[in-house]
Coordinates of C-alpha atoms in Angstrom, one line a residue:
M877 CA -13.6 -17.6 -2.5
I878 CA -15.2 -21.0 -3.0
N879 CA -17.7 -21.1 -6.0
I880 CA -20.3 -23.9 -5.7
S881 CA -22.0 -24.3 -9.1
F882 CA -25.6 -25.4 -9.4
C883 CA -27.1 -26.7 -12.6
N884 CA -30.4 -28.0 -14.0
G885 CA -29.5 -31.0 -16.0
N886 CA -26.6 -29.9 -18.3
T887 CA -27.7 -26.2 -18.4
F888 CA -25.9 -23.6 -16.3
V889 CA -27.6 -20.3 -15.6
G890 CA -26.4 -17.7 -18.0
C891 CA -26.0 -14.0 -17.4
I892 CA -28.9 -11.6 -16.7
D893 CA -30.1 -9.8 -19.9
S894 CA -30.1 -6.4 -18.2
E895 CA -26.6 -6.8 -17.0
R896 CA -25.5 -8.0 -20.4
E897 CA -26.9 -4.8 -21.9
A898 CA -25.2 -2.8 -19.2
L899 CA -21.8 -4.3 -20.1
L900 CA -22.3 -3.4 -23.7
E901 CA -23.1 0.2 -22.7
L902 CA -20.0 0.2 -20.5
K903 CA -17.9 -0.9 -23.5
Q904 CA -19.3 1.9 -25.8
D905 CA -17.7 4.6 -23.7
L906 CA -14.2 3.0 -23.7
K907 CA -11.5 2.9 -26.4
D908 CA -9.8 -0.5 -26.4
P909 CA -6.7 -0.3 -28.5
S910 CA -5.4 -3.8 -27.5
S911 CA -8.9 -5.4 -27.9
R912 CA -9.0 -6.6 -24.3
L913 CA -12.8 -6.4 -24.6
A914 CA -13.0 -8.3 -27.9
S915 CA -15.1 -11.0 -26.3
W916 CA -17.8 -8.5 -25.3
N917 CA -19.7 -9.2 -28.4
I918 CA -23.4 -8.4 -29.0
G919 CA -23.7 -11.8 -30.8
D920 CA -22.6 -13.7 -27.7
E921 CA -25.5 -13.9 -25.3
D922 CA -23.6 -15.4 -22.3
C923 CA -21.8 -12.4 -20.9
C924 CA -20.5 -14.6 -18.0
A925 CA -18.0 -16.0 -20.5
W926 CA -16.7 -12.6 -21.5
G927 CA -13.1 -11.6 -20.5
G928 CA -12.9 -10.0 -17.1
V929 CA -16.4 -10.9 -16.1
V930 CA -17.2 -13.3 -13.2
C931 CA -20.8 -14.3 -12.5
N932 CA -22.5 -16.2 -9.8
N933 CA -23.2 -19.7 -11.4
F934 CA -26.5 -20.1 -9.6
T935 CA -28.1 -16.6 -10.1
G936 CA -26.2 -15.4 -13.2
H937 CA -25.6 -12.0 -11.6
V938 CA -22.2 -10.4 -12.3
L939 CA -20.0 -10.6 -9.2
Q940 CA -16.7 -9.3 -10.5
L941 CA -15.4 -7.0 -13.1
N942 CA -11.6 -7.5 -13.5
L943 CA -10.7 -4.8 -16.0
G944 CA -7.4 -3.8 -14.5
N945 CA -4.6 -3.3 -17.1
P946 CA -2.2 -6.2 -16.8
N947 CA 0.6 -4.2 -18.3
P948 CA 0.3 -0.6 -16.9
N949 CA 3.9 0.3 -17.6
N950 CA 3.8 -0.5 -21.3
G951 CA 2.6 2.9 -22.5
T952 CA -1.0 3.5 -23.6
G953 CA -1.3 0.5 -25.9
S954 CA -3.0 -1.8 -23.4
K955 CA -5.0 0.8 -21.5
L956 CA -8.8 1.2 -21.6
V957 CA -9.3 4.9 -22.3
G958 CA -12.4 7.1 -21.8
K959 CA -15.1 7.4 -19.1
I960 CA -17.1 5.1 -16.9
N961 CA -20.7 4.7 -18.2
L962 CA -23.5 5.2 -15.7
S963 CA -24.7 1.6 -16.6
L964 CA -22.2 0.4 -14.0
V965 CA -24.8 1.1 -11.3
D966 CA -26.9 -1.8 -12.7
F967 CA -24.6 -4.3 -11.2
K968 CA -26.3 -4.5 -7.8
H969 CA -24.6 -7.7 -6.8
L970 CA -21.0 -6.6 -7.7
I971 CA -18.5 -7.4 -5.0
H972 CA -15.2 -6.8 -6.9
L973 CA -14.3 -3.9 -9.2
D974 CA -10.8 -3.5 -10.7
L975 CA -10.2 -0.6 -13.1
S976 CA -6.6 0.0 -12.3
G977 CA -3.9 0.9 -14.7
N978 CA -6.2 2.4 -17.3
D979 CA -6.6 6.0 -18.5
F980 CA -9.7 7.9 -17.5
Q981 CA -8.2 11.2 -18.7
G982 CA -8.4 13.2 -15.5
I983 CA -12.1 12.8 -14.7
Q984 CA -13.4 12.7 -11.2
I985 CA -14.1 9.3 -9.6
P986 CA -17.8 8.9 -10.3
K987 CA -20.0 9.6 -7.3
Y988 CA -22.4 6.8 -8.3
L989 CA -19.8 4.2 -7.4
G990 CA -21.2 4.7 -3.9
S991 CA -24.4 3.0 -4.9
L992 CA -22.6 -0.4 -5.4
K993 CA -23.4 -1.4 -1.8
N994 CA -22.1 -4.9 -2.0
L995 CA -18.6 -4.0 -3.1
R996 CA -15.8 -5.5 -1.0
Y997 CA -12.9 -4.8 -3.3
L998 CA -12.3 -1.5 -5.2
N999 CA -9.1 -0.8 -7.1
L1000 CA -8.8 2.5 -9.0
S1001 CA -5.1 2.9 -8.8
R1002 CA -2.9 4.3 -11.6
A1003 CA -6.0 5.2 -13.6
N1004 CA -5.6 8.9 -14.1
F1005 CA -8.5 10.1 -11.9
A1006 CA -8.3 13.7 -10.7
G1007 CA -10.2 16.1 -8.5
V1008 CA -11.7 15.6 -5.1
T1009 CA -12.5 12.1 -3.9
P1010 CA -16.3 11.9 -3.6
Y1011 CA -17.6 11.4 -0.1
Q1012 CA -20.2 8.9 -1.6
L1013 CA -17.5 6.2 -1.4
G1014 CA -18.2 6.2 2.3
S1015 CA -21.5 4.4 1.6
L1016 CA -19.6 1.3 0.6
S1017 CA -20.0 -0.2 4.1
N1018 CA -19.0 -3.7 3.0
L1019 CA -15.7 -2.6 1.5
Q1020 CA -12.6 -4.4 2.7
Y1021 CA -10.0 -3.2 0.1
L1022 CA -9.7 0.3 -1.3
D1023 CA -6.8 1.4 -3.6
L1024 CA -6.8 4.9 -5.0
S1025 CA -3.0 5.2 -5.3
Q1026 CA -0.9 6.8 -8.0
N1027 CA -3.7 9.1 -9.3
Y1028 CA -1.4 12.1 -9.2
L1029 CA -4.1 14.8 -9.4
L1030 CA -6.4 13.2 -6.9
Q1031 CA -7.2 15.2 -3.7
V1032 CA -8.7 14.1 -0.4
E1033 CA -9.8 17.1 1.6
S1034 CA -11.2 15.2 4.5
F1035 CA -11.2 11.6 5.8
S1036 CA -14.6 11.9 7.3
W1037 CA -16.2 9.7 4.6
L1038 CA -13.9 6.9 5.5
S1039 CA -15.4 6.5 8.9
G1040 CA -18.3 4.6 7.4
L1041 CA -16.0 1.8 6.1
S1042 CA -15.8 -0.2 9.3
L1043 CA -14.8 -3.4 7.6
L1044 CA -11.9 -1.8 5.7
E1045 CA -8.6 -3.8 5.9
H1046 CA -6.5 -2.3 3.1
L1047 CA -6.3 1.4 2.3
D1048 CA -3.8 2.8 -0.2
L1049 CA -4.0 6.6 -1.0
S1050 CA -0.3 7.0 -1.9
Q1051 CA 0.5 10.0 -4.1
A1052 CA -2.9 11.6 -3.6
D1053 CA -2.8 15.2 -2.2
L1054 CA -3.8 14.9 1.5
S1055 CA -2.4 18.3 2.5
K1056 CA -5.9 19.5 3.6
A1057 CA -6.9 16.3 5.4
T1058 CA -6.0 17.2 8.9
D1059 CA -8.3 14.5 10.3
W1060 CA -6.4 11.6 8.7
L1061 CA -5.1 10.1 11.9
L1062 CA -8.3 10.6 13.9
V1063 CA -10.4 8.7 11.3
T1064 CA -7.9 5.9 10.4
N1065 CA -7.5 5.3 14.1
S1066 CA -11.2 4.5 14.3
L1067 CA -10.9 1.7 11.6
S1068 CA -10.5 -1.2 13.9
S1069 CA -10.2 -3.8 11.1
L1070 CA -7.4 -1.9 9.2
K1071 CA -4.3 -4.0 8.4
V1072 CA -2.5 -2.0 5.7
L1073 CA -2.3 1.8 5.5
N1074 CA -0.2 3.4 2.8
L1075 CA -0.1 7.3 2.8
S1076 CA 3.3 7.7 1.1
Y1077 CA 4.0 10.8 -1.1
C1078 CA 0.8 12.5 0.2
E1079 CA 2.1 15.9 1.2
L1080 CA 1.2 15.3 4.8
H1081 CA 2.8 17.8 7.1
H1082 CA 0.6 17.9 10.2
F1083 CA 0.8 15.1 12.7
P1084 CA -2.2 15.5 15.0
P1085 CA -1.7 14.4 18.6
S1086 CA -3.1 11.1 19.7
S1087 CA -2.4 9.3 22.9
S1088 CA -3.2 5.7 21.8
A1089 CA -3.6 3.5 18.7
N1090 CA -7.0 1.9 18.4
F1091 CA -6.1 0.1 15.1
S1092 CA -4.3 -2.7 16.9
S1093 CA -4.8 -4.9 13.8
L1094 CA -2.5 -2.7 11.7
K1095 CA 0.4 -4.7 10.2
A1096 CA 1.8 -2.4 7.5
L1097 CA 2.2 1.4 7.8
D1098 CA 3.9 3.5 5.1
L1099 CA 4.2 7.2 5.7
S1100 CA 7.3 7.7 3.6
Q1101 CA 8.1 10.8 1.5
N1102 CA 5.9 13.3 3.4
Q1103 CA 6.8 16.6 5.0
F1104 CA 6.5 16.1 8.7
N1105 CA 10.0 17.7 9.4
N1106 CA 10.0 17.4 13.2
S1107 CA 11.0 15.0 15.9
L1108 CA 9.6 11.5 15.7
F1109 CA 8.9 11.9 19.5
Q1110 CA 6.2 14.4 18.5
F1111 CA 4.2 11.6 16.8
G1112 CA 2.9 10.7 20.3
S1113 CA 2.9 7.4 22.0
W1114 CA 0.4 5.8 19.5
V1115 CA 3.2 4.9 17.0
F1116 CA 5.0 2.9 19.6
G1117 CA 1.9 1.1 20.6
L1118 CA 1.4 -0.5 17.1
H1119 CA 2.6 -3.9 18.5
N1120 CA 1.5 -6.0 15.5
L1121 CA 3.3 -3.9 12.8
V1122 CA 5.4 -6.0 10.4
F1123 CA 6.1 -3.3 7.9
F1124 CA 7.0 0.3 8.8
D1125 CA 8.4 2.9 6.4
L1126 CA 9.2 6.5 7.6
S1127 CA 11.8 7.3 5.0
G1128 CA 12.2 10.8 3.4
N1129 CA 10.6 12.9 6.1
Q1130 CA 13.5 14.9 7.6
F1131 CA 12.9 13.6 11.1
Q1132 CA 15.4 15.0 13.5
G1133 CA 17.0 14.0 16.8
K1134 CA 17.6 10.6 18.1
I1135 CA 15.9 7.4 16.8
P1136 CA 13.3 7.0 19.5
I1137 CA 13.6 4.0 21.8
G1138 CA 9.9 3.5 21.6
L1139 CA 10.4 1.8 18.2
G1140 CA 11.9 -1.1 20.2
N1141 CA 8.4 -2.0 21.3
L1142 CA 7.5 -3.1 17.7
T1143 CA 9.0 -6.5 18.1
F1144 CA 7.3 -8.1 15.2
L1145 CA 8.8 -5.8 12.6
R1146 CA 10.3 -7.4 9.6
H1147 CA 10.8 -4.3 7.5
L1148 CA 12.0 -0.9 9.0
D1149 CA 13.0 2.0 6.7
L1150 CA 14.3 5.2 8.4
S1151 CA 16.4 6.3 5.5
D1152 CA 16.7 9.9 4.1
N1153 CA 15.9 11.6 7.4
E1154 CA 18.1 13.7 9.8
F1155 CA 18.5 11.4 12.8
N1156 CA 21.8 12.4 14.4
S1157 CA 22.6 10.0 17.2
A1158 CA 24.7 6.9 17.3
I1159 CA 23.2 3.7 15.9
P1160 CA 21.1 2.5 18.8
G1161 CA 21.9 -1.0 20.2
W1162 CA 18.3 -1.6 21.1
L1163 CA 17.5 -2.2 17.4
S1164 CA 18.8 -5.7 18.0
K1165 CA 15.6 -6.3 20.0
L1166 CA 13.8 -6.4 16.7
N1167 CA 15.1 -9.9 16.0
D1168 CA 12.5 -10.6 13.3
L1169 CA 14.0 -7.9 11.1
E1170 CA 14.6 -8.9 7.5
F1171 CA 15.1 -5.4 6.0
L1172 CA 16.7 -2.4 7.8
S1173 CA 17.7 0.9 6.1
L1174 CA 19.3 3.8 8.0
R1175 CA 20.7 5.3 4.8
S1176 CA 21.4 9.0 4.5
N1177 CA 21.0 10.1 8.0
S1178 CA 23.5 12.0 10.2
L1179 CA 24.2 8.9 12.2
Q1180 CA 27.8 8.1 13.3
G1181 CA 29.8 5.9 15.5
K1182 CA 30.0 2.1 15.4
I1183 CA 27.6 -0.7 14.5
P1184 CA 26.6 -2.1 17.9
T1185 CA 28.0 -5.6 18.5
S1186 CA 24.5 -6.6 19.6
F1187 CA 23.5 -6.6 15.9
V1188 CA 25.0 -10.1 15.8
R1189 CA 21.5 -11.2 17.0
L1190 CA 19.8 -10.0 13.9
C1191 CA 20.0 -13.4 12.3
K1192 CA 17.1 -13.0 9.9
L1193 CA 18.4 -9.9 8.1
T1194 CA 18.4 -10.3 4.3
S1195 CA 19.1 -6.7 3.5
I1196 CA 20.7 -3.8 5.4
D1197 CA 21.6 -0.4 4.0
L1198 CA 23.9 1.9 6.1
S1199 CA 25.0 4.2 3.2
F1200 CA 26.4 7.6 4.3
V1201 CA 26.5 6.6 8.0
K1202 CA 29.9 7.6 9.3
L1203 CA 31.3 4.4 10.7
S1204 CA 34.4 4.9 12.9
Q1205 CA 35.1 1.2 12.6
D1206 CA 37.3 -1.3 10.9
L1207 CA 35.8 -3.1 8.0
S1208 CA 36.7 -6.5 9.5
Q1209 CA 34.7 -5.6 12.6
V1210 CA 31.7 -4.8 10.5
L1211 CA 31.9 -8.1 8.6
D1212 CA 32.3 -10.0 11.9
I1213 CA 29.1 -8.6 13.2
F1214 CA 27.0 -9.5 10.1
S1215 CA 28.6 -12.9 9.5
A1216 CA 28.0 -14.1 13.1
C1217 CA 24.7 -15.8 12.5
G1218 CA 23.4 -14.0 9.4
A1219 CA 26.0 -15.2 6.9
Y1220 CA 23.4 -17.6 5.3
A1221 CA 20.5 -15.1 5.4
L1222 CA 22.1 -11.8 4.3
E1223 CA 21.6 -11.1 0.6
S1224 CA 22.4 -7.3 0.4
L1225 CA 24.9 -5.4 2.5
V1226 CA 25.3 -1.7 1.4
L1227 CA 28.1 0.3 3.1
R1228 CA 28.5 3.0 0.5
S1229 CA 30.4 6.2 1.6
C1230 CA 30.6 4.9 5.2
Q1231 CA 34.2 6.2 5.8
F1232 CA 35.3 3.0 7.6
S1233 CA 38.9 1.9 7.6
G1234 CA 40.8 -1.3 7.1
H1235 CA 41.5 -3.8 4.3
M1236 CA 39.3 -6.0 2.3
T1237 CA 39.5 -9.4 3.8
N1238 CA 38.4 -13.0 2.9
Q1239 CA 35.6 -12.6 5.4
L1240 CA 33.3 -11.9 2.5
G1241 CA 33.6 -15.6 1.6
Q1242 CA 31.5 -16.4 4.7
F1243 CA 28.4 -14.8 3.2
K1244 CA 26.7 -17.7 1.4

């Protein structure tokens, strides 16, 4: 964002009186044990100088409220606690709202957030919201970034409200309960601007059929730790048509059978995690087609056999985890493969409980 400031002589436009009052009302309903809102003082008339508040220098309207907790893992001491005052609807020009990492004590996400029509960024992650996500959020037609993740008692019963967010680029609903949202693929597939989709730990168990992927802009897809428990082939061809994917995580889903060759179409992948499933084939040599890979995990599957010699072409790998893969291979062969061109890139090589044979050699010295 580029802010161009206009002034009349030496006097900049201050905040709008009604918005200043709205901020003070917002503060009244919040406990602030670490005094993060100490600058929100009735004696200071310029609310644009208050902590977490960003105004338009020309109009004085509040554009951003950055009230996310900077230390969400440090207990309750730095969290804002309480409820969100209805005065929030007075910020008609607000484009950025961050309330993440606070404690709203299990209340429902307020329906009136849907009236903030200019919002482009909304982050309510790790804020202890609960209940059903209100469909009114679907009125935020300018929204580009939506993060409702890590609200452990949050439910999404249908994705239909998301269909109105045609500009959405980033959607994170991880750890929300999506077990009733059978339309999740149908709706997300209609969001043509979507680049990041995180639905990990969401209790998804139904993978509706779809013949093609319309969200060709998608670059990161995380479906880890769900309950699909079937063959990855049953996903349908749409998965293998996500040609622009850079990040793909399918770990922890009990997928069975062979690792499908269709994944070889995702040639821009840098991160591929297939760990903690039940794939039971040999390690496929076609994985070496993914020569942009930097991270690969096949940990804790029923894979066996040898690491394909074609893996010498994975020259960008910085991390590979083959733990609990039964390698009928000599250790020196394994090290030869990964030292061929990756000796200067590789940072983490995990071969725990791989049952390989041989002696420890000085080949480890090649990994710089």
